[in-house]
Short mmCIF file of C-alpha atoms and ligand atoms in Angstrom, two decimals:
data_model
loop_
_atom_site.label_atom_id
_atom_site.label_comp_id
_atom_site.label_asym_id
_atom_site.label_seq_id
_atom_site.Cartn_x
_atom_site.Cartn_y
_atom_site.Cartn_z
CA UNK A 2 -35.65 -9.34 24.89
CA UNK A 3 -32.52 -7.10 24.44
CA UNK A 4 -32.00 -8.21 21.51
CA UNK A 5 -35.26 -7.58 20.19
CA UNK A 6 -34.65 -4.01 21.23
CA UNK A 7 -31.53 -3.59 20.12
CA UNK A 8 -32.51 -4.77 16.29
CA UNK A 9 -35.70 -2.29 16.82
CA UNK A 10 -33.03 0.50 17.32
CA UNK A 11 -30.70 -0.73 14.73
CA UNK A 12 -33.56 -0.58 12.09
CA UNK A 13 -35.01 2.45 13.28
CA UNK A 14 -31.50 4.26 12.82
CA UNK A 15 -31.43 2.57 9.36
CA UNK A 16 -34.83 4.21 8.42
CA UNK A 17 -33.23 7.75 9.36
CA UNK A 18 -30.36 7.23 7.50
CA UNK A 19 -32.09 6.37 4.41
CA UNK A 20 -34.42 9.31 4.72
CA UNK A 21 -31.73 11.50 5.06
CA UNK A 22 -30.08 9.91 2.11
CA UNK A 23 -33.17 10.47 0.13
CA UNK A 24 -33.70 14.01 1.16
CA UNK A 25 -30.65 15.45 0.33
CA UNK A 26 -29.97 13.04 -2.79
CA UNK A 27 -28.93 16.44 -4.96
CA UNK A 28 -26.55 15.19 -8.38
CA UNK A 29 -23.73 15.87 -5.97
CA UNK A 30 -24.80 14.06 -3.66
CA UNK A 31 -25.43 10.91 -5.89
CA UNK A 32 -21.79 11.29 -7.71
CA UNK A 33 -19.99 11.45 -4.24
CA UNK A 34 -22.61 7.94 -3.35
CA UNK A 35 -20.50 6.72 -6.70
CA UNK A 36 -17.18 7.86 -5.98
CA UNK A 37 -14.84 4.27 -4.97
CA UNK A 38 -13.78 3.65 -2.04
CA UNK A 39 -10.18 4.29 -2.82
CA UNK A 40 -10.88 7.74 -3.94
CA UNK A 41 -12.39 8.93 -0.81
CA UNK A 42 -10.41 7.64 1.27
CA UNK A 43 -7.20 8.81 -1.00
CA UNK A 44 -7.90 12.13 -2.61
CA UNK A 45 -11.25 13.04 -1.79
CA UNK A 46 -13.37 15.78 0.16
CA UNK A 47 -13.06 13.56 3.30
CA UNK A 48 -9.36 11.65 2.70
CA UNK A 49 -8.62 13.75 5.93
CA UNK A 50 -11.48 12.21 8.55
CA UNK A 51 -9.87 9.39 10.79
CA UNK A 52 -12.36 6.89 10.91
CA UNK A 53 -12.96 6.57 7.75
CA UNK A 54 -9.75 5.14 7.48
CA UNK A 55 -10.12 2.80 10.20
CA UNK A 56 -11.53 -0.33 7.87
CA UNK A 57 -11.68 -4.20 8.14
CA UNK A 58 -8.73 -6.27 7.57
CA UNK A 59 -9.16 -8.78 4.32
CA UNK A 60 -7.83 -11.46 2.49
CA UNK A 61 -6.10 -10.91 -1.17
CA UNK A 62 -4.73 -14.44 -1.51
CA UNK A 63 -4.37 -17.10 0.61
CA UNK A 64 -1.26 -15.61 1.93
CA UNK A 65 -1.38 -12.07 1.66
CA UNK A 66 -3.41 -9.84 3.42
CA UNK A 67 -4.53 -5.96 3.51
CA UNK A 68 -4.51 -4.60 7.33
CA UNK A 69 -5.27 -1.08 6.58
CA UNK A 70 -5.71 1.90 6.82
CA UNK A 71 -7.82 2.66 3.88
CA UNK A 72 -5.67 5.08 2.18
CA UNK A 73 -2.14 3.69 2.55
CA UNK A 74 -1.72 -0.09 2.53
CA UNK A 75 -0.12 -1.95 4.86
CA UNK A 76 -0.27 -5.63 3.44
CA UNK A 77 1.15 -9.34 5.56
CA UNK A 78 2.56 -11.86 3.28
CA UNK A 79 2.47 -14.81 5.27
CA UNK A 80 4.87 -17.67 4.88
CA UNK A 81 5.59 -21.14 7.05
CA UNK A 82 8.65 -19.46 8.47
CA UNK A 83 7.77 -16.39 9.50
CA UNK A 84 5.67 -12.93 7.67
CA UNK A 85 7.05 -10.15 6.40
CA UNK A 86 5.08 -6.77 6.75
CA UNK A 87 4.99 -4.24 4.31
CA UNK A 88 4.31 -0.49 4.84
CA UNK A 89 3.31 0.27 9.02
CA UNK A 90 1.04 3.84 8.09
CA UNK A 91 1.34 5.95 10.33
CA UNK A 92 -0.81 7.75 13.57
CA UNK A 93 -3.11 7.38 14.35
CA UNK A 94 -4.22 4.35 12.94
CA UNK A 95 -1.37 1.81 14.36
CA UNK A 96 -4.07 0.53 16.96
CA UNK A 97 -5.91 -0.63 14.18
CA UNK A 98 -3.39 -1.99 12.34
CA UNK A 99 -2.29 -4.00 15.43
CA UNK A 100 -5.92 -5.24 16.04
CA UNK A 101 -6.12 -6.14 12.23
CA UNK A 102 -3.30 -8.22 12.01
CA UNK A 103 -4.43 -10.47 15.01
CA UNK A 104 -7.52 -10.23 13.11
CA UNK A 105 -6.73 -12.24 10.30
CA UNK A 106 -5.01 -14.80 12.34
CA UNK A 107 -0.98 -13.38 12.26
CA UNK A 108 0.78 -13.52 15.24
CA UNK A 109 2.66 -10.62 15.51
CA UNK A 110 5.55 -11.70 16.76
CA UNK A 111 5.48 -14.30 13.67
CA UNK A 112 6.41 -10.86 11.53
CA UNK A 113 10.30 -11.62 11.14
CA UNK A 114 10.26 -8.59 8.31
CA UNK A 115 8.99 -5.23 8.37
CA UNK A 116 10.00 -3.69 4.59
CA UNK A 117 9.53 0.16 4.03
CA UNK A 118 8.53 1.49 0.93
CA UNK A 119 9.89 4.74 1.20
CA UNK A 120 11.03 7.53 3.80
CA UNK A 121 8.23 9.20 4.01
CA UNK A 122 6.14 9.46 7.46
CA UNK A 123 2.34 7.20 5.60
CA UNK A 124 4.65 4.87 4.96
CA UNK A 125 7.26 4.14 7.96
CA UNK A 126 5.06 6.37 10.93
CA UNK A 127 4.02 3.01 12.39
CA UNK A 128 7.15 1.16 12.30
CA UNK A 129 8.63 2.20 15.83
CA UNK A 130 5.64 0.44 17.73
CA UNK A 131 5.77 -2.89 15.27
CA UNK A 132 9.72 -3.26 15.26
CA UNK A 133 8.80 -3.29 19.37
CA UNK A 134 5.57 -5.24 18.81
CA UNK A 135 6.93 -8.10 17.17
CA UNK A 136 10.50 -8.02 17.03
CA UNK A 137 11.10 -7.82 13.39
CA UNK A 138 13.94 -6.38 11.54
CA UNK A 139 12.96 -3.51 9.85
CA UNK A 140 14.10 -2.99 6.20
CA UNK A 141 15.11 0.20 4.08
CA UNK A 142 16.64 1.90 1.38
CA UNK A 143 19.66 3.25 2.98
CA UNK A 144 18.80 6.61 1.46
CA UNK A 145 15.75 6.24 3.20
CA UNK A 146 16.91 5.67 6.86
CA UNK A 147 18.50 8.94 6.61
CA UNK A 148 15.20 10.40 5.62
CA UNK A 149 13.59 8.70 8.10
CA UNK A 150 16.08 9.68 11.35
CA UNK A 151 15.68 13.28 10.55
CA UNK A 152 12.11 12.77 11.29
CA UNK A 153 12.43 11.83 15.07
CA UNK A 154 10.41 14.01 16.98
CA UNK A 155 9.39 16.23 14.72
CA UNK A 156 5.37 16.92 14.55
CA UNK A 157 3.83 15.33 11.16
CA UNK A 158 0.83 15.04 9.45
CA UNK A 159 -2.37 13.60 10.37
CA UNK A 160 -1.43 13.23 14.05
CA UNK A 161 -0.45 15.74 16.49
CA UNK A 162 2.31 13.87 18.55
CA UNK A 163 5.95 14.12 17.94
CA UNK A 164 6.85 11.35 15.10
CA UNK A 165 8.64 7.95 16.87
CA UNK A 166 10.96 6.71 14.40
CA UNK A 167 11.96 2.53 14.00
CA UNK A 168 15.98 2.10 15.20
CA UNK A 169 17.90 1.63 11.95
CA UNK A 170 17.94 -1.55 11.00
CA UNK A 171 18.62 -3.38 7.65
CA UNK A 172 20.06 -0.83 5.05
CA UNK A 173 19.69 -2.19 1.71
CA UNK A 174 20.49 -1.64 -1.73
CA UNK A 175 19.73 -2.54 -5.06
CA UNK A 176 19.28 -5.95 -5.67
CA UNK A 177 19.54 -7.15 -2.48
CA UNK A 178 17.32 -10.59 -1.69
CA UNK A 179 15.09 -10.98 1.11
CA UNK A 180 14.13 -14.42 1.51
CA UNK A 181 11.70 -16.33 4.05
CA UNK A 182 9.90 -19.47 3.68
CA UNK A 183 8.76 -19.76 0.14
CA UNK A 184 9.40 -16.20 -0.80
CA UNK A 185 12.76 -15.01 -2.39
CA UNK A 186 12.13 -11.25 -3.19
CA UNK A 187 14.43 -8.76 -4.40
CA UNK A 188 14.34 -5.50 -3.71
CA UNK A 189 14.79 -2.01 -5.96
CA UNK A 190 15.09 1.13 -5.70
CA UNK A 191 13.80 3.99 -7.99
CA UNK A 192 14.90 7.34 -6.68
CA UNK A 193 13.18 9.94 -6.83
CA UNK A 194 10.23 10.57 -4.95
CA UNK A 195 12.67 10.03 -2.35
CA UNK A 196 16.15 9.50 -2.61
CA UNK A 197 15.54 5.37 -1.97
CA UNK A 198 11.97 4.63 -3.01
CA UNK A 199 11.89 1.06 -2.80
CA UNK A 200 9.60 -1.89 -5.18
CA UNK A 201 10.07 -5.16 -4.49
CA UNK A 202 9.55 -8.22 -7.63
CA UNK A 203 9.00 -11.84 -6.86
CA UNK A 204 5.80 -12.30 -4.24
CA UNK A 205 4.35 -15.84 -4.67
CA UNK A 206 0.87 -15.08 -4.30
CA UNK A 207 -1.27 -18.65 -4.03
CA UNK A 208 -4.57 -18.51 -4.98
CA UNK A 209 -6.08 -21.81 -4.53
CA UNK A 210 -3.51 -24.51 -7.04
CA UNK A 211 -2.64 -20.92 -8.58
CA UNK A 212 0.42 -19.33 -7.73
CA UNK A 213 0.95 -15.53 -9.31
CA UNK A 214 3.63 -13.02 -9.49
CA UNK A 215 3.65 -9.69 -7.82
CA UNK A 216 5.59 -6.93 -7.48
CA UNK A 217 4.60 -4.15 -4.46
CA UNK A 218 5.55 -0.70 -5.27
CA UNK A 219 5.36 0.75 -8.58
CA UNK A 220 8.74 2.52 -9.18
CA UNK A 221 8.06 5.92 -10.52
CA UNK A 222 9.53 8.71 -11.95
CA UNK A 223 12.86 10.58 -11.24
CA UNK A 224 13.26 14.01 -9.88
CA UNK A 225 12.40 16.99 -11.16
CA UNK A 226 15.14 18.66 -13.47
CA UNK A 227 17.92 16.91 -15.68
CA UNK A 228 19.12 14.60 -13.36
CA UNK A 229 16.16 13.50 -12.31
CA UNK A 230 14.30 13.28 -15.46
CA UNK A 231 17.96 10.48 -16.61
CA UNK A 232 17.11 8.55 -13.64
CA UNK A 233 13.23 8.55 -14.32
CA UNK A 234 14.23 6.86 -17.58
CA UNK A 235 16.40 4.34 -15.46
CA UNK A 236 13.22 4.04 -13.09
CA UNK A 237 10.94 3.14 -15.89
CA UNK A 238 12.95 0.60 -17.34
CA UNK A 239 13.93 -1.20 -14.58
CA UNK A 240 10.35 -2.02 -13.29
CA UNK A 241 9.66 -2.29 -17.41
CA UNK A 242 12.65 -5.38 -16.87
CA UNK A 243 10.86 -7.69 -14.07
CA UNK A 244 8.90 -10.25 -16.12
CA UNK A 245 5.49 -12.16 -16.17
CA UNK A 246 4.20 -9.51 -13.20
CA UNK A 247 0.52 -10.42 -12.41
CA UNK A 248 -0.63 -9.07 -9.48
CA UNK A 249 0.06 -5.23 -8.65
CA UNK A 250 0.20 -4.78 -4.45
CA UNK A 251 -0.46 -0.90 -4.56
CA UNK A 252 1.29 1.18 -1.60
CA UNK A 253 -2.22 3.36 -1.63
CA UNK A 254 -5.86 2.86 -2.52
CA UNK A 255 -6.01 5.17 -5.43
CA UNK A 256 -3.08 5.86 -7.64
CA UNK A 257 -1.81 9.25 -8.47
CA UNK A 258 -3.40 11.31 -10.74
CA UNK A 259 -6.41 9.37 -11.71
CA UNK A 260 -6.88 6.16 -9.50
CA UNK A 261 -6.34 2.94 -11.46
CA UNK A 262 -7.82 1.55 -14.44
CA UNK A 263 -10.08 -1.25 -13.20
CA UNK A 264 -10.33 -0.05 -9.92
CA UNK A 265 -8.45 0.30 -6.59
CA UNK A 266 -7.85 -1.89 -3.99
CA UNK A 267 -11.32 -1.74 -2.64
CA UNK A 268 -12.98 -1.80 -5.48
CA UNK A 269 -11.04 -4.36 -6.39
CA UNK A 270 -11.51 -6.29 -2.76
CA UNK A 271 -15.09 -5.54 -3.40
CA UNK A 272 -15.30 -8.11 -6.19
CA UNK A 273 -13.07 -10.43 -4.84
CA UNK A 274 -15.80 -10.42 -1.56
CA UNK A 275 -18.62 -11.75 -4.29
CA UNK A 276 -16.26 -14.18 -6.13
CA UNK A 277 -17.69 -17.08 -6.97
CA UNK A 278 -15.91 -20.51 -7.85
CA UNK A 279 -14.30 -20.32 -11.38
CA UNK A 280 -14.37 -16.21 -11.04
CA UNK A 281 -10.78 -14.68 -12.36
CA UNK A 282 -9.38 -13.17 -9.32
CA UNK A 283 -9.50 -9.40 -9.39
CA UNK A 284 -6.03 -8.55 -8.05
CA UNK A 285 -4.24 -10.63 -10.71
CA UNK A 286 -4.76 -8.13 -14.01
CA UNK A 287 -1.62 -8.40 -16.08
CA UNK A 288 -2.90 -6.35 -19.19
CA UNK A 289 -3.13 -3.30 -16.74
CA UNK A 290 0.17 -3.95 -15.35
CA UNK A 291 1.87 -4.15 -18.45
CA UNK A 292 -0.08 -0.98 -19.95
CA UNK A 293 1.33 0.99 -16.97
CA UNK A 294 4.58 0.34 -17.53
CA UNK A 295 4.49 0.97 -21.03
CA UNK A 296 3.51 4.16 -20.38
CA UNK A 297 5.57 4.90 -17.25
CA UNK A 298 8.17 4.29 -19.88
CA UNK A 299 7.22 6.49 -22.45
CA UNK A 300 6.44 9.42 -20.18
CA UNK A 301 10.17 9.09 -19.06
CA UNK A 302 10.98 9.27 -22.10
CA UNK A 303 9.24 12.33 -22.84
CA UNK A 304 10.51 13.98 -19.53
CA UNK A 305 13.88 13.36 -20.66
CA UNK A 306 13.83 15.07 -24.05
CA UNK A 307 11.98 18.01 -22.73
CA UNK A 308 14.80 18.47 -19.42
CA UNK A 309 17.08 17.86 -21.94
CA UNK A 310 15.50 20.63 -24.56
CA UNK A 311 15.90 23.00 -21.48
CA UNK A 312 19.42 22.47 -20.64
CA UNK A 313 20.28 23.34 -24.52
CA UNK A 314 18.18 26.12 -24.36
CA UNK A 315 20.49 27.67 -21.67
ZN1 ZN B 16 5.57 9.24 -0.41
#
């Protein structure tokens, strides 16, 4: 009997939603019904509402997963000795996160790695309560802890309390391997949009008998001015240098300025939901990989000679 009422209720609440759907179905209306996932969440009109961000844990591969939030990615690659966790968000979505993780069957104190991408508070705001959660070493650009200490207590976006900060931990540096079970990564940096700005090349990612190469982070550009525009060339062509990449693991939904070509992560995760036997996987795209960098190259390139017209010019 209550659950007869209770579906009553639930369809009765879908009827109202659908009329008011229908009403107010202006063109606006209807583009913001088509806008992806990643772009709300990311960039648009709403990016700022809290449980919107709040989303369902899911499988990429058979051992990596997305744990949320919706805008900023923190991702579990699992292996048989242990998981490493990249990017912790921030506040106040770390309950979430925590729930997410058990979620999809990770024990958190399995998580022998937590890996920052960068300094900056998305990215490392939840990594306080997981380095105590699970007892992982936490992992940085060195530049980066310095970044990150300075934040201690200070108020920053999104959530109102004073920032907690992870204890520094592993400081590392260019080229330096990580490597757990099956995985032997090796970690960059790219300065710039901070002064470490980490990616990170050689993620087994199994897929059935497939096994595919990913890299997490994307690199980007230098700076602004001379010096920065010289190490956005070095930038480019070091993430232009790591070979065969398949799989791109974004650090957000939607990439900067105009999302990605074939879609975000959930649109992408929204194909890979109705994948059927024999479908390509949607996460493993190496034509739009390779197209990115080409151009993350040339537009280096391009900064370079015009911060380099300017310094003449003086
Ligand atoms: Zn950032």
């Amino acid at each position: 009997m209550t659950k007869r009422v209770l579906m009553l209720t639930a369809s009765c609440l879908m009827t109202a939603a659908l009329g008011a759907y229908l009403a107010d179905e202006t063109p606006a209306a209807a583009q913001a019904a088509a806008e992806p996932m990643s772009k709300t969440c990311r960039v648009g009109p709403r990016a700022r509402e809290v449980e919107i961000q709040k989303i369902e844990p899911f499988k990429v591969f058979d051992n990596l997963y997305h744990v949320g939030p919706c805008y900023v990615s923190s991702w579990i690659l699992t292996t048989p000795q242990g998981d490493i966790m990249f990017d912790t968000s921030q506040e106040p979505f770390v309950d979430k996160i925590i729930e997410n993780i058990s979620k999809v069957g990770v024990n958190p104190r399995d998580i022998k790695y937590i890996v920052i991408n960068h300094g900056h508070l998305d990215h490392f705001g939840g990594a306080a309560r997981l380095q105590e959660l699970t007892g992982a070493r936490v992992v940085a650009i060195a530049e980066d802890w310095t970044m990150i200490d300075a934040q201690d207590g200070k108020v920053g976006n999104r959530d109102p309390k004073p920032n907690r900060v992870p204890k520094r931990d592993i400081a590392a540096k260019e080229g330096d391997h990580l490597d757990l079970g099956d995985q032997h990564l090796i970690i960059h940096t790219a300065p710039g949009h901070t002064p470490g700005n980490m990616f990170v090349e050689g993620l087994l990612l199994k897929d059935g008998a497939n096994i595919y190469k990913g890299i997490w982070g994307g690199g980007g550009g230098g700076a602004p001015g001379l010096a920065g525009a010289r190490q956005g060339v070095i930038n480019a062509n070091k993430v232009a240098a790591v070979q065969g990449v398949q799989v791109y693991i974004q650090t957000h939904a939607w990439q900067d300025p105009n999302g990605y070509p074939g879609g975000g992560i959930h649109e992408r995760a929204k194909l890979l939901a109705t994948r059927k036997a024999g479908d390509p996987h949607p996460f493993v795209d190496p034509a739009t990989w390779n197209a990115r960098v080409k151009r993350g190259v040339e537009n280096a390139q391009k900064t370079l000679v015009a911060e380099e017209a300017k310094a003449a010019a003086k």
